[in-house]
PDB file of C-alpha atoms in Angstrom:
ATOM      1  CA  MET A   1      -1.651 -14.407  28.478  1.00 52.00           C
ATOM      2  CA  ALA A   2       1.143 -12.744  28.505  1.00 61.00           C
ATOM      3  CA  SER A   3       2.872 -13.745  26.141  1.00 79.00           C
ATOM      4  CA  SER A   4       0.581 -13.995  23.206  1.00 79.00           C
ATOM      5  CA  ARG A   5       0.348  -9.835  23.842  1.00 84.00           C
ATOM      6  CA  ARG A   6       3.727  -9.633  23.400  1.00 88.00           C
ATOM      7  CA  LEU A   7       3.440 -11.932  20.844  1.00 88.00           C
ATOM      8  CA  ALA A   8       0.989 -10.449  18.667  1.00 87.00           C
ATOM      9  CA  THR A   9       2.782  -7.194  19.880  1.00 88.00           C
ATOM     10  CA  LEU A  10       6.127  -8.373  17.909  1.00 91.00           C
ATOM     11  CA  ILE A  11       4.323  -9.678  14.912  1.00 91.00           C
ATOM     12  CA  CYS A  12       2.183  -6.764  14.347  1.00 91.00           C
ATOM     13  CA  SER A  13       5.092  -4.282  14.501  1.00 92.00           C
ATOM     14  CA  ILE A  14       7.261  -6.398  12.050  1.00 94.00           C
ATOM     15  CA  ALA A  15       3.928  -6.866   9.553  1.00 93.00           C
ATOM     16  CA  PHE A  16       3.328  -3.119   9.831  1.00 94.00           C
ATOM     17  CA  SER A  17       7.445  -2.208   9.042  1.00 94.00           C
ATOM     18  CA  LEU A  18       7.087  -4.708   6.092  1.00 95.00           C
ATOM     19  CA  TYR A  19       4.245  -2.786   4.594  1.00 95.00           C
ATOM     20  CA  PHE A  20       5.131   0.462   5.965  1.00 95.00           C
ATOM     21  CA  LEU A  21       8.322  -0.071   3.681  1.00 94.00           C
ATOM     22  CA  ILE A  22       6.153  -1.401   0.635  1.00 95.00           C
ATOM     23  CA  ILE A  23       4.235   1.529   0.437  1.00 94.00           C
ATOM     24  CA  ILE A  24       6.827   4.658   0.889  1.00 93.00           C
ATOM     25  CA  PHE A  25       9.639   3.438  -0.273  1.00 93.00           C
ATOM     26  CA  GLN A  26       7.228   2.549  -3.106  1.00 91.00           C
ATOM     27  CA  VAL A  27       7.644  -1.425  -4.225  1.00 92.00           C
ATOM     28  CA  PRO A  28       6.026  -1.408  -7.090  1.00 92.00           C
ATOM     29  CA  ILE A  29       2.713  -3.740  -6.599  1.00 93.00           C
ATOM     30  CA  PHE A  30       0.774  -2.887  -9.746  1.00 91.00           C
ATOM     31  CA  ARG A  31       0.488  -1.350 -13.068  1.00 87.00           C
ATOM     32  CA  ILE A  32      -1.987   0.655 -14.210  1.00 83.00           C
ATOM     33  CA  GLY A  33      -0.921   2.924 -17.057  1.00 77.00           C
ATOM     34  CA  ILE A  34       2.229   4.269 -16.158  1.00 80.00           C
ATOM     35  CA  CYS A  35       1.297   4.283 -12.141  1.00 84.00           C
ATOM     36  CA  LYS A  36       3.012   1.486  -9.965  1.00 88.00           C
ATOM     37  CA  THR A  37       2.059   2.122  -6.653  1.00 91.00           C
ATOM     38  CA  PRO A  38      -0.299   3.699  -4.622  1.00 92.00           C
ATOM     39  CA  LEU A  39       1.907   6.564  -3.780  1.00 91.00           C
ATOM     40  CA  GLU A  40       2.392   7.471  -7.584  1.00 88.00           C
ATOM     41  CA  VAL A  41      -1.407   7.329  -8.095  1.00 88.00           C
ATOM     42  CA  THR A  42      -2.225   9.480  -4.571  1.00 89.00           C
ATOM     43  CA  SER A  43       0.492  11.739  -5.822  1.00 87.00           C
ATOM     44  CA  SER A  44      -0.339  12.750  -9.298  1.00 84.00           C
ATOM     45  CA  GLN A  45      -4.043  12.963  -8.152  1.00 85.00           C
ATOM     46  CA  LEU A  46      -2.826  15.653  -5.471  1.00 85.00           C
ATOM     47  CA  ILE A  47      -1.341  17.148  -8.153  1.00 83.00           C
ATOM     48  CA  ALA A  48      -3.356  17.460 -10.371  1.00 81.00           C
ATOM     49  CA  SER A  49      -6.353  18.426  -8.054  1.00 81.00           C
ATOM     50  CA  GLU A  50      -4.039  20.853  -6.341  1.00 81.00           C
ATOM     51  CA  VAL A  51      -5.163  19.903  -2.467  1.00 80.00           C
ATOM     52  CA  PHE A  52      -1.836  20.077  -0.933  1.00 82.00           C
ATOM     53  CA  PRO A  53       1.441  22.409  -1.716  1.00 86.00           C
ATOM     54  CA  LEU A  54       3.804  20.340  -4.310  1.00 85.00           C
ATOM     55  CA  PHE A  55       6.504  20.229  -1.307  1.00 86.00           C
ATOM     56  CA  ILE A  56       3.886  17.497   0.968  1.00 87.00           C
ATOM     57  CA  VAL A  57       3.393  15.725  -2.713  1.00 86.00           C
ATOM     58  CA  LYS A  58       7.579  15.553  -3.208  1.00 86.00           C
ATOM     59  CA  ALA A  59       8.469  14.929   0.520  1.00 87.00           C
ATOM     60  CA  LEU A  60       6.027  11.938   0.347  1.00 88.00           C
ATOM     61  CA  LEU A  61       7.587  10.796  -3.521  1.00 89.00           C
ATOM     62  CA  TYR A  62      11.336  11.165  -2.026  1.00 89.00           C
ATOM     63  CA  PRO A  63      12.158   8.192  -0.120  1.00 90.00           C
ATOM     64  CA  GLY A  64      10.791   6.218  -3.212  1.00 88.00           C
ATOM     65  CA  ALA A  65      12.928   8.197  -5.415  1.00 87.00           C
ATOM     66  CA  LEU A  66      16.001   8.011  -3.045  1.00 88.00           C
ATOM     67  CA  ALA A  67      15.361   3.700  -3.208  1.00 89.00           C
ATOM     68  CA  LYS A  68      15.102   4.008  -6.522  1.00 87.00           C
ATOM     69  CA  ALA A  69      18.253   5.613  -7.084  1.00 87.00           C
ATOM     70  CA  ILE A  70      20.112   3.175  -4.640  1.00 89.00           C
ATOM     71  CA  CYS A  71      18.817  -0.175  -6.143  1.00 88.00           C
ATOM     72  CA  LYS A  72      19.279   0.959  -9.567  1.00 87.00           C
ATOM     73  CA  GLN A  73      23.014   2.564  -8.849  1.00 87.00           C
ATOM     74  CA  LYS A  74      22.057   5.560 -10.205  1.00 86.00           C
ATOM     75  CA  THR A  75      22.785   9.795  -8.601  1.00 85.00           C
ATOM     76  CA  ILE A  76      20.332  10.079  -5.796  1.00 83.00           C
ATOM     77  CA  PRO A  77      17.987  12.367  -7.157  1.00 82.00           C
ATOM     78  CA  SER A  78      17.521  16.656  -6.169  1.00 82.00           C
ATOM     79  CA  TYR A  79      14.804  17.630  -4.290  1.00 80.00           C
ATOM     80  CA  LYS A  80      13.840  20.120  -6.584  1.00 80.00           C
ATOM     81  CA  ASN A  81      13.562  17.972 -10.058  1.00 78.00           C
ATOM     82  CA  LEU A  82      12.045  15.339  -8.182  1.00 77.00           C
ATOM     83  CA  LEU A  83       8.659  15.423 -10.329  1.00 75.00           C
ATOM     84  CA  MET A  84      10.160  15.780 -13.755  1.00 73.00           C
ATOM     85  CA  LEU A  85      12.328  12.732 -12.730  1.00 65.00           C
ATOM     86  CA  ASP A  86       8.840  10.803 -12.779  1.00 64.00           C
ATOM     87  CA  LYS A  87       6.820  12.889 -14.916  1.00 64.00           C
ATOM     88  CA  PHE A  88       4.402  14.168 -12.434  1.00 63.00           C
ATOM     89  CA  ASN A  89       4.340  17.635 -14.380  1.00 55.00           C
ATOM     90  CA  THR A  90       2.792  15.767 -17.419  1.00 52.00           C
ATOM     91  CA  ARG A  91       0.489  13.439 -16.352  1.00 52.00           C
ATOM     92  CA  THR A  92      -3.029  14.517 -17.065  1.00 51.00           C
ATOM     93  CA  ILE A  93      -6.323  12.994 -14.624  1.00 51.00           C
ATOM     94  CA  SER A  94      -9.465  13.707 -16.211  1.00 43.00           C
ATOM     95  CA  ALA A  95     -12.610  12.874 -14.422  1.00 38.00           C
ATOM     96  CA  ALA A  96     -13.540  10.095 -16.878  1.00 39.00           C
ATOM     97  CA  SER A  97     -10.699   7.997 -16.439  1.00 52.00           C
ATOM     98  CA  ASP A  98     -11.213   8.883 -12.213  1.00 51.00           C
ATOM     99  CA  LEU A  99     -14.629   7.736 -12.305  1.00 50.00           C
ATOM    100  CA  GLN A 100     -13.221   4.979 -14.027  1.00 64.00           C
ATOM    101  CA  ARG A 101     -10.781   4.120 -11.668  1.00 77.00           C
ATOM    102  CA  LEU A 102     -12.551   5.002  -8.652  1.00 86.00           C
ATOM    103  CA  GLU A 103     -11.261   1.838  -6.485  1.00 89.00           C
ATOM    104  CA  VAL A 104      -8.202   2.155  -7.427  1.00 89.00           C
ATOM    105  CA  LEU A 105      -8.311   5.673  -6.168  1.00 90.00           C
ATOM    106  CA  ALA A 106      -9.648   5.252  -3.239  1.00 92.00           C
ATOM    107  CA  GLY A 107      -7.289   2.135  -2.207  1.00 93.00           C
ATOM    108  CA  SER A 108      -4.511   4.107  -2.921  1.00 93.00           C
ATOM    109  CA  TYR A 109      -5.580   6.848  -1.074  1.00 93.00           C
ATOM    110  CA  LEU A 110      -6.414   4.283   1.799  1.00 94.00           C
ATOM    111  CA  SER A 111      -3.142   2.519   1.740  1.00 94.00           C
ATOM    112  CA  VAL A 112      -1.233   5.933   1.482  1.00 94.00           C
ATOM    113  CA  GLY A 113      -3.164   6.936   4.904  1.00 93.00           C
ATOM    114  CA  GLY A 114      -2.939   3.274   6.451  1.00 93.00           C
ATOM    115  CA  ALA A 115       0.959   3.664   6.380  1.00 93.00           C
ATOM    116  CA  ILE A 116       1.267   7.467   7.775  1.00 92.00           C
ATOM    117  CA  THR A 117      -1.435   6.975  10.454  1.00 92.00           C
ATOM    118  CA  GLY A 118      -0.044   3.665  11.635  1.00 89.00           C
ATOM    119  CA  LEU A 119       3.229   5.307  12.521  1.00 89.00           C
ATOM    120  CA  ILE A 120       0.690   6.882  15.357  1.00 89.00           C
ATOM    121  CA  LYS A 121      -1.433   3.723  15.763  1.00 84.00           C
ATOM    122  CA  PRO A 122      -1.728   0.776  13.220  1.00 82.00           C
ATOM    123  CA  GLY A 123      -5.543   0.167  12.358  1.00 82.00           C
ATOM    124  CA  ARG A 124      -7.533  -1.529   9.684  1.00 88.00           C
ATOM    125  CA  MET A 125      -6.958   1.436   7.056  1.00 92.00           C
ATOM    126  CA  SER A 126      -4.228   0.102   5.572  1.00 91.00           C
ATOM    127  CA  LEU A 127      -6.348  -3.642   5.022  1.00 92.00           C
ATOM    128  CA  PHE A 128      -9.056  -1.851   3.593  1.00 94.00           C
ATOM    129  CA  GLY A 129      -6.721   0.732   1.264  1.00 93.00           C
ATOM    130  CA  ILE A 130      -5.460  -2.869  -0.200  1.00 94.00           C
ATOM    131  CA  LEU A 131      -8.335  -5.207  -0.073  1.00 94.00           C
ATOM    132  CA  ILE A 132     -10.735  -1.997  -2.287  1.00 94.00           C
ATOM    133  CA  LEU A 133      -6.976  -1.300  -4.489  1.00 92.00           C
ATOM    134  CA  MET A 134      -7.043  -5.386  -5.210  1.00 92.00           C
ATOM    135  CA  TRP A 135     -11.223  -4.970  -5.956  1.00 92.00           C
ATOM    136  CA  GLY A 136     -10.272  -2.141  -8.561  1.00 89.00           C
ATOM    137  CA  LEU A 137      -7.597  -3.823 -10.103  1.00 88.00           C
ATOM    138  CA  ILE A 138      -9.532  -6.959 -10.652  1.00 87.00           C
ATOM    139  CA  ARG A 139     -12.392  -5.622 -11.443  1.00 85.00           C
ATOM    140  CA  GLU A 140     -10.398  -3.586 -14.565  1.00 81.00           C
ATOM    141  CA  LEU A 141      -8.519  -6.705 -15.506  1.00 81.00           C
ATOM    142  CA  ILE A 142     -12.461  -8.710 -15.631  1.00 81.00           C
ATOM    143  CA  MET A 143     -14.107  -6.005 -17.212  1.00 77.00           C
ATOM    144  CA  GLY A 144     -11.953  -4.697 -19.414  1.00 68.00           C
ATOM    145  CA  LYS A 145     -13.713  -1.688 -20.321  1.00 56.00           C
ATOM    146  CA  SER A 146     -10.949   0.998 -18.784  1.00 50.00           C
ATOM    147  CA  GLY A 147      -8.916   2.843 -21.808  1.00 51.00           C
ATOM    148  CA  PHE A 148      -6.177   1.217 -19.358  1.00 48.00           C
ATOM    149  CA  SER A 149      -6.688  -2.395 -19.730  1.00 42.00           C
ATOM    150  CA  ASN A 150      -6.494  -1.539 -23.587  1.00 48.00           C
ATOM    151  CA  ALA A 151      -3.558   1.180 -23.821  1.00 42.00           C
ATOM    152  CA  LYS A 152      -0.635  -0.660 -21.703  1.00 51.00           C
ATOM    153  CA  GLY A 153      -2.419  -3.477 -19.547  1.00 74.00           C
ATOM    154  CA  ILE A 154      -3.041  -3.981 -15.696  1.00 82.00           C
ATOM    155  CA  HIS A 155      -0.456  -5.969 -14.071  1.00 86.00           C
ATOM    156  CA  ILE A 156      -0.809  -7.289 -10.384  1.00 89.00           C
ATOM    157  CA  TYR A 157       2.944  -8.048  -9.199  1.00 92.00           C
ATOM    158  CA  PRO A 158       3.878 -10.542  -6.323  1.00 92.00           C
ATOM    159  CA  ALA A 159       4.445  -7.550  -3.833  1.00 93.00           C
ATOM    160  CA  MET A 160       0.626  -7.038  -3.938  1.00 94.00           C
ATOM    161  CA  TYR A 161       0.015 -10.065  -1.675  1.00 94.00           C
ATOM    162  CA  ILE A 162       3.136  -9.278   0.493  1.00 95.00           C
ATOM    163  CA  ALA A 163       1.071  -5.947   1.313  1.00 94.00           C
ATOM    164  CA  LEU A 164      -1.754  -7.788   1.959  1.00 94.00           C
ATOM    165  CA  VAL A 165      -0.585 -10.170   4.052  1.00 94.00           C
ATOM    166  CA  SER A 166       1.368  -7.733   6.056  1.00 94.00           C
ATOM    167  CA  ALA A 167      -1.612  -5.489   6.377  1.00 93.00           C
ATOM    168  CA  PHE A 168      -3.276  -7.924   7.929  1.00 93.00           C
ATOM    169  CA  PHE A 169      -1.097  -9.006  10.493  1.00 92.00           C
ATOM    170  CA  SER A 170      -0.513  -5.488  11.448  1.00 91.00           C
ATOM    171  CA  ILE A 171      -3.984  -5.297  13.103  1.00 90.00           C
ATOM    172  CA  ARG A 172      -3.162  -6.318  16.470  1.00 86.00           C
ATOM    173  CA  LYS A 173      -6.868  -7.492  17.759  1.00 86.00           C
ATOM    174  CA  ASP A 174      -6.709 -10.052  15.535  1.00 86.00           C
ATOM    175  CA  VAL A 175      -3.223 -11.225  15.930  1.00 86.00           C
ATOM    176  CA  ARG A 176      -4.302 -12.005  19.308  1.00 87.00           C
ATOM    177  CA  LYS A 177      -7.603 -13.892  18.498  1.00 87.00           C
ATOM    178  CA  LEU A 178      -5.664 -15.593  15.886  1.00 87.00           C
ATOM    179  CA  ILE A 179      -2.575 -16.639  18.375  1.00 85.00           C
ATOM    180  CA  ARG A 180      -5.599 -17.472  21.241  1.00 85.00           C
ATOM    181  CA  SER A 181      -7.421 -20.111  18.973  1.00 84.00           C
ATOM    182  CA  PHE A 182      -4.324 -21.377  17.701  1.00 80.00           C
ATOM    183  CA  THR A 183      -2.793 -22.067  21.835  1.00 78.00           C
ATOM    184  CA  ARG A 184      -6.640 -23.147  22.336  1.00 72.00           C
ATOM    185  CA  LYS A 185      -6.698 -26.057  19.900  1.00 68.00           C
ATOM    186  CA  HIS A 186      -3.273 -26.892  20.699  1.00 67.00           C
ATOM    187  CA  ILE A 187      -3.746 -27.051  24.319  1.00 69.00           C
ATOM    188  CA  VAL A 188      -7.021 -29.333  23.591  1.00 66.00           C
ATOM    189  CA  LYS A 189      -5.161 -31.389  21.527  1.00 68.00           C
ATOM    190  CA  ALA A 190      -2.325 -31.938  24.205  1.00 66.00           C
ATOM    191  CA  LYS A 191      -5.136 -32.790  26.882  1.00 70.00           C
ATOM    192  CA  ARG A 192      -7.002 -35.633  24.684  1.00 71.00           C
ATOM    193  CA  SER A 193      -3.344 -37.388  23.836  1.00 66.00           C
TER     194      SER A 193
END
């Protein structure tokens, strides 16, 4: 039993680290309009609603801007001009577009919240966030009634599936159940032969 706990802890920590890196360093997992990450959707909503001060939003956005600059071999962006770099100052969010993409917005909030609260204890919030986000994007693709799907299109990148799998494997209880069921089946097969 102790080895299953250690193995589950190792798998969960690796999976959560991968999920955290995907969310916080803003790896593009979808495209809806000009937003490509849950953090961009969340940040644009927080800026438009003026719920949090701008320095908190900038603190969330800076690791992703830093990673993008390093990957594209550009200069490191300044903290002061961070919102102008991604054109967050010119984004407008209306109540009608919020209602059309409510699942995408809620999934983005839960994904980012799951990544941040998961530093203390990984849980199901990140998995539910990714699932709701995928549901919203797939619904938009199928229904096609949104202005986003007509204007610039909706795309789901392969990194979305990596985020989904890593969010699932970051839940320690479920991983332990999988390991236990796998070892039981293995033991039963060994006894039969």
